[in-house]
Tab-separated table of C-alpha atoms in Angstrom:
chain	number	residue	atom	x	y	z
A	1	MET	CA	59.867	92.899	190.385
A	2	LYS	CA	60.938	91.451	193.708
A	3	LYS	CA	62.646	94.424	195.388
A	4	GLY	CA	62.991	98.165	195.083
A	5	TYR	CA	62.948	101.606	196.670
A	6	ILE	CA	59.981	103.911	197.223
A	7	TYR	CA	59.788	107.711	197.424
A	8	VAL	CA	56.644	109.788	198.022
A	9	ALA	CA	56.843	113.468	197.064
A	10	SER	CA	54.619	116.402	196.140
A	11	ASN	CA	54.964	120.171	196.159
A	12	SER	CA	51.219	120.831	196.142
A	13	VAL	CA	49.774	119.238	199.308
A	14	GLY	CA	51.383	121.249	202.093
A	15	GLY	CA	54.461	120.468	204.154
A	16	ALA	CA	57.250	122.790	205.241
A	17	LYS	CA	57.179	126.095	203.394
A	18	GLY	CA	60.036	126.619	200.980
A	19	ASN	CA	60.903	122.930	200.607
A	20	ASP	CA	61.081	121.511	197.094
A	21	TYR	CA	60.205	117.885	197.834
A	22	ILE	CA	60.519	116.750	194.216
A	23	LYS	CA	64.006	118.235	193.999
A	24	GLU	CA	64.882	116.535	197.305
A	25	ALA	CA	63.598	113.185	196.029
A	26	ILE	CA	65.692	113.463	192.861
A	27	HIS	CA	68.809	114.336	194.865
A	28	SER	CA	68.270	111.435	197.262
A	29	ALA	CA	67.591	108.983	194.425
A	30	GLU	CA	70.727	110.156	192.645
A	31	SER	CA	72.754	109.419	195.773
A	32	LEU	CA	71.141	105.961	195.870
A	33	ARG	CA	72.102	105.355	192.231
A	34	LYS	CA	75.759	106.095	193.070
A	35	VAL	CA	75.919	103.252	195.613
A	36	ASP	CA	73.470	100.919	193.846
A	37	PRO	CA	73.385	101.647	190.085
A	38	LYS	CA	70.985	98.757	189.395
A	39	ALA	CA	68.434	99.790	192.021
A	40	ASN	CA	64.750	99.775	191.121
A	41	ILE	CA	63.337	103.128	192.233
A	42	CYS	CA	59.675	104.173	192.162
A	43	LEU	CA	58.365	107.669	192.912
A	44	PHE	CA	54.783	108.323	193.980
A	45	THR	CA	53.681	111.867	193.170
A	46	ASP	CA	50.586	113.800	192.087
A	47	LYS	CA	51.851	115.383	188.857
A	48	PRO	CA	53.538	113.511	185.985
A	49	PHE	CA	57.131	114.306	185.085
A	50	ASN	CA	60.110	112.473	183.676
A	51	ASN	CA	63.473	111.959	185.312
A	52	LYS	CA	65.794	109.133	184.378
A	53	VAL	CA	66.825	108.506	187.992
A	54	PHE	CA	63.453	106.813	188.617
A	55	ASN	CA	62.505	103.534	186.991
A	56	GLU	CA	58.843	104.360	187.451
A	57	VAL	CA	56.754	107.400	188.400
A	58	LYS	CA	53.258	106.632	189.710
A	59	VAL	CA	50.762	109.497	189.721
A	60	VAL	CA	48.312	109.137	192.612
A	61	LYS	CA	45.962	111.298	194.659
A	62	MET	CA	47.967	112.736	197.533
A	63	SER	CA	47.406	114.419	200.872
A	64	LEU	CA	49.797	115.817	203.467
A	65	ARG	CA	50.207	112.468	205.283
A	66	CYS	CA	49.596	109.859	202.595
A	67	LYS	CA	52.721	107.745	202.967
A	68	GLN	CA	50.943	104.678	204.300
A	69	ASN	CA	48.457	104.836	201.419
A	70	CYS	CA	51.294	104.520	198.909
A	71	LEU	CA	53.245	101.711	200.570
A	72	LEU	CA	50.826	98.972	199.478
A	73	LEU	CA	50.788	100.337	195.907
A	74	SER	CA	54.463	99.505	195.455
A	75	PRO	CA	55.342	97.461	192.349
A	76	TYR	CA	57.819	95.499	194.496
A	77	LYS	CA	57.365	92.764	197.076
A	78	LYS	CA	60.370	93.805	199.191
A	79	ASN	CA	60.613	97.555	199.675
A	80	ILE	CA	62.705	100.259	201.242
A	81	TYR	CA	60.754	103.482	201.692
A	82	ILE	CA	62.988	106.580	201.999
A	83	ASP	CA	62.039	110.181	202.854
A	84	THR	CA	63.057	112.834	200.359
A	85	ASP	CA	65.335	114.776	202.759
A	86	THR	CA	67.967	112.018	202.755
A	87	TYR	CA	71.351	111.180	201.263
A	88	VAL	CA	72.162	107.503	200.762
A	89	ASN	CA	75.797	107.080	201.769
A	90	HIS	CA	76.176	103.287	201.468
A	91	ASN	CA	74.589	100.344	199.678
A	92	LEU	CA	71.414	99.221	201.482
A	93	ASN	CA	70.849	95.826	199.882
A	94	ASP	CA	71.363	94.047	203.214
A	95	LEU	CA	67.981	95.444	204.271
A	96	PHE	CA	66.317	93.351	201.591
A	97	ASP	CA	67.995	90.309	203.135
A	98	MET	CA	66.545	91.330	206.521
A	99	LEU	CA	63.095	91.122	204.956
A	100	ASP	CA	63.567	87.385	204.472
A	101	LYS	CA	63.193	87.141	208.260
A	102	TYR	CA	61.217	90.250	209.275
A	103	ASP	CA	58.089	91.940	207.940
A	104	ILE	CA	59.276	95.470	208.696
A	105	VAL	CA	62.524	97.172	209.767
A	106	GLY	CA	63.323	100.717	210.848
A	107	CYS	CA	65.127	102.935	213.364
A	108	ASN	CA	63.938	104.426	216.642
A	109	ASP	CA	62.945	108.075	216.713
A	110	TYR	CA	64.035	110.694	219.258
A	111	SER	CA	60.356	111.116	220.079
A	112	ARG	CA	60.395	107.898	222.074
A	113	LYS	CA	57.053	108.378	223.794
A	114	ARG	CA	55.425	111.755	223.841
A	115	VAL	CA	52.561	112.715	226.137
A	116	PHE	CA	49.207	112.469	224.376
A	117	PRO	CA	46.540	112.154	227.109
A	118	LYS	CA	43.746	112.059	224.524
A	119	ILE	CA	45.251	109.017	222.770
A	120	PRO	CA	44.927	106.189	225.336
A	121	GLU	CA	46.160	103.503	222.940
A	122	TYR	CA	49.424	105.418	222.576
A	123	MET	CA	49.861	106.188	226.267
A	124	LYS	CA	49.479	102.597	227.487
A	125	ILE	CA	52.468	101.423	225.422
A	126	PRO	CA	55.728	101.236	227.462
A	127	TYR	CA	58.296	103.984	226.935
A	128	ALA	CA	60.826	101.340	225.837
A	129	PHE	CA	58.745	100.714	222.708
A	130	SER	CA	59.914	103.850	220.927
A	131	GLU	CA	58.255	105.648	218.074
A	132	LEU	CA	59.736	104.418	214.805
A	133	ASN	CA	61.099	107.148	212.592
A	134	GLY	CA	59.118	107.201	209.377
A	135	GLY	CA	62.010	108.365	207.220
A	136	LEU	CA	63.365	104.930	206.361
A	137	ILE	CA	61.197	101.820	206.518
A	138	GLY	CA	61.977	98.448	205.000
A	139	TYR	CA	58.956	96.212	204.515
A	140	LYS	CA	57.593	93.287	202.549
A	141	ILE	CA	54.060	93.137	201.269
A	142	ASN	CA	52.219	90.222	202.853
A	143	GLU	CA	49.072	89.674	204.917
A	144	ASN	CA	50.798	90.783	208.150
A	145	PHE	CA	51.814	94.051	206.542
A	146	LYS	CA	48.357	94.646	205.065
A	147	ARG	CA	46.752	94.223	208.510
A	148	PHE	CA	49.347	96.586	209.976
A	149	ILE	CA	48.610	99.234	207.320
A	150	ASP	CA	44.877	98.969	208.045
A	151	LEU	CA	45.559	99.646	211.740
A	152	TRP	CA	47.901	102.531	210.936
A	153	ASN	CA	45.332	104.165	208.658
A	154	ASN	CA	42.506	103.658	211.164
A	155	TYR	CA	44.422	105.192	214.065
A	156	TYR	CA	45.749	108.041	211.961
A	157	LYS	CA	42.229	108.978	210.858
A	158	LYS	CA	40.872	108.535	214.401
A	159	TYR	CA	43.352	110.997	215.936
A	160	GLU	CA	44.241	113.201	212.960
A	161	ASN	CA	42.618	116.237	214.594
A	162	ILE	CA	44.723	115.719	217.739
A	163	VAL	CA	48.041	114.742	216.158
A	164	PRO	CA	48.603	115.600	212.472
A	165	TRP	CA	51.856	113.581	212.269
A	166	ASP	CA	51.855	109.911	211.295
A	167	GLN	CA	54.442	108.547	213.742
A	168	PRO	CA	52.174	108.304	216.835
A	169	SER	CA	49.626	106.231	214.916
A	170	LEU	CA	52.485	104.208	213.440
A	171	ARG	CA	53.670	103.382	216.965
A	172	ILE	CA	50.227	102.133	217.986
A	173	ALA	CA	49.863	100.037	214.837
A	174	LEU	CA	53.268	98.419	215.321
A	175	TRP	CA	52.424	97.568	218.935
A	176	GLU	CA	48.907	96.267	218.369
A	177	SER	CA	49.500	94.419	215.099
A	178	GLY	CA	52.260	92.195	216.479
A	179	ILE	CA	53.996	92.502	213.122
A	180	ASN	CA	57.480	90.967	212.966
A	181	LEU	CA	59.585	94.082	213.571
A	182	TYR	CA	63.367	94.619	213.763
A	183	ILE	CA	65.037	97.818	214.984
A	184	LEU	CA	68.033	98.766	212.849
A	185	PRO	CA	71.266	100.377	214.086
A	186	LEU	CA	71.182	104.167	213.959
A	187	GLU	CA	73.655	104.376	211.060
A	188	TYR	CA	70.797	103.380	208.745
A	189	ASN	CA	68.963	106.607	209.549
A	190	ARG	CA	71.371	109.123	211.040
A	191	ARG	CA	69.426	112.211	212.058
A	192	ALA	CA	70.571	115.820	212.491
A	193	LYS	CA	72.059	116.852	215.844
A	194	ALA	CA	69.468	119.620	215.949
A	195	THR	CA	66.657	117.054	215.869
A	196	LYS	CA	67.666	115.506	219.179
A	197	GLU	CA	68.538	118.896	220.694
A	198	LYS	CA	65.069	120.149	219.785
A	199	CYS	CA	63.438	117.335	221.781
A	200	VAL	CA	65.771	117.849	224.737
A	201	ASN	CA	65.282	121.621	224.768
A	202	LEU	CA	61.497	121.349	224.525
A	203	ARG	CA	61.534	119.031	227.535
A	204	LYS	CA	63.732	121.454	229.496
A	205	LYS	CA	61.368	124.310	228.654
A	206	GLY	CA	58.442	122.360	230.084
A	207	ASP	CA	56.741	121.356	226.843
A	208	GLN	CA	53.868	119.147	228.020
A	209	ARG	CA	54.382	116.672	225.163
A	210	PHE	CA	57.667	115.517	226.700
A	211	ASP	CA	57.911	113.790	230.074
A	212	LYS	CA	60.709	114.970	232.381
A	213	ASP	CA	62.607	111.697	231.790
A	214	HIS	CA	62.251	111.776	228.010
A	215	LEU	CA	65.581	110.706	226.412
A	216	LYS	CA	67.198	110.348	229.833
A	217	THR	CA	69.916	107.676	229.754
A	218	ARG	CA	68.630	104.502	231.359
A	219	VAL	CA	71.992	102.667	231.666
A	220	PHE	CA	75.595	103.819	231.240
A	221	HIS	CA	77.877	100.965	230.181
A	222	PHE	CA	81.664	101.412	230.261
A	223	HIS	CA	84.528	101.024	232.737
A	224	GLY	CA	85.515	103.772	235.170
A	225	LEU	CA	81.993	104.927	235.964
A	226	GLU	CA	82.646	104.759	239.705
A	227	LYS	CA	85.134	107.640	239.319
A	228	MET	CA	82.857	109.924	237.316
A	229	ASN	CA	80.233	112.494	238.208
A	230	ASN	CA	77.088	112.889	236.094
A	231	GLU	CA	78.639	115.408	233.719
A	232	GLU	CA	81.655	113.176	233.117
A	233	LYS	CA	79.389	110.207	232.401
A	234	GLU	CA	77.564	112.226	229.761
A	235	ASN	CA	80.773	113.521	228.208
A	236	ASN	CA	82.285	110.018	227.963
A	237	ALA	CA	79.162	108.309	226.635
A	238	GLN	CA	78.569	107.770	222.930
A	239	CYS	CA	76.272	110.072	221.001
A	240	PHE	CA	72.960	108.554	219.957
C-alpha cells in the first residue's frame, strides 16, 4: 500500500503509570476513522489482539522508546505516525501530499533547546532549530529516511543513560542528516496548555535544563506596539 497511519502502543514496557496505551490508541484511531473512513491504519504492539479499527496489527519486540525501530517496518511508503494520546479532529490527507516534496514533516516542540552539557552534538545546534515533537511525524520511506533513522538510533543509544527521551536524539539526527524537513503549523499537533506552562514554570524555578531565555518571544509583530508595555504585548500576542 502507498500510504497509511502508524501507531505504536504497549502496556507492558513501562511509560506513565496508570495509562492504558492500547485503549488510547484505539480511541485515537477511532477518531481518525471518523474523518477518514478509508484510512489504512497499522498498530505496532507486543501482544496480539483484534480490533476492527486497525487494518493491521504487527506484533514486534518492544522497549520503552522503540518508536524509531517501528517506523521503517511500516507496510506503507508514505506514513503518518501518531502518538496514542491524540484525537484526530480533521482529515490529514494533505500531509501525504506534503510527502511528495518533503521526506519528513512535523511540528516544533515547546522544548526548543534544553541544556544538555554532556551532549555536545545537541548543544552546538542553534536554538532556532527546535526539537521536533515526536507525537505526529509524517515521513516517506526512502534512502534519506533510512540514513536519518540510523543516526537517530545511534544517538539515542549513545546518550540513553543521560537522556531517556527520544526527542533530543531526534533533534540531532534531523540536523546532521540534512533530511528534507518541513515544519507544520501548530494546528496539526495542538498540545495542552499545561505542557507549555510546565516548561515556562521549570525555567522560572531555575531548572538547569532550561536556559533563562527559553521560549522567550524573539519578535512581536502587530500594530500599536509602540504604545504597549511588556505585559500588554504579551496579552495581545497570539498563543503558541
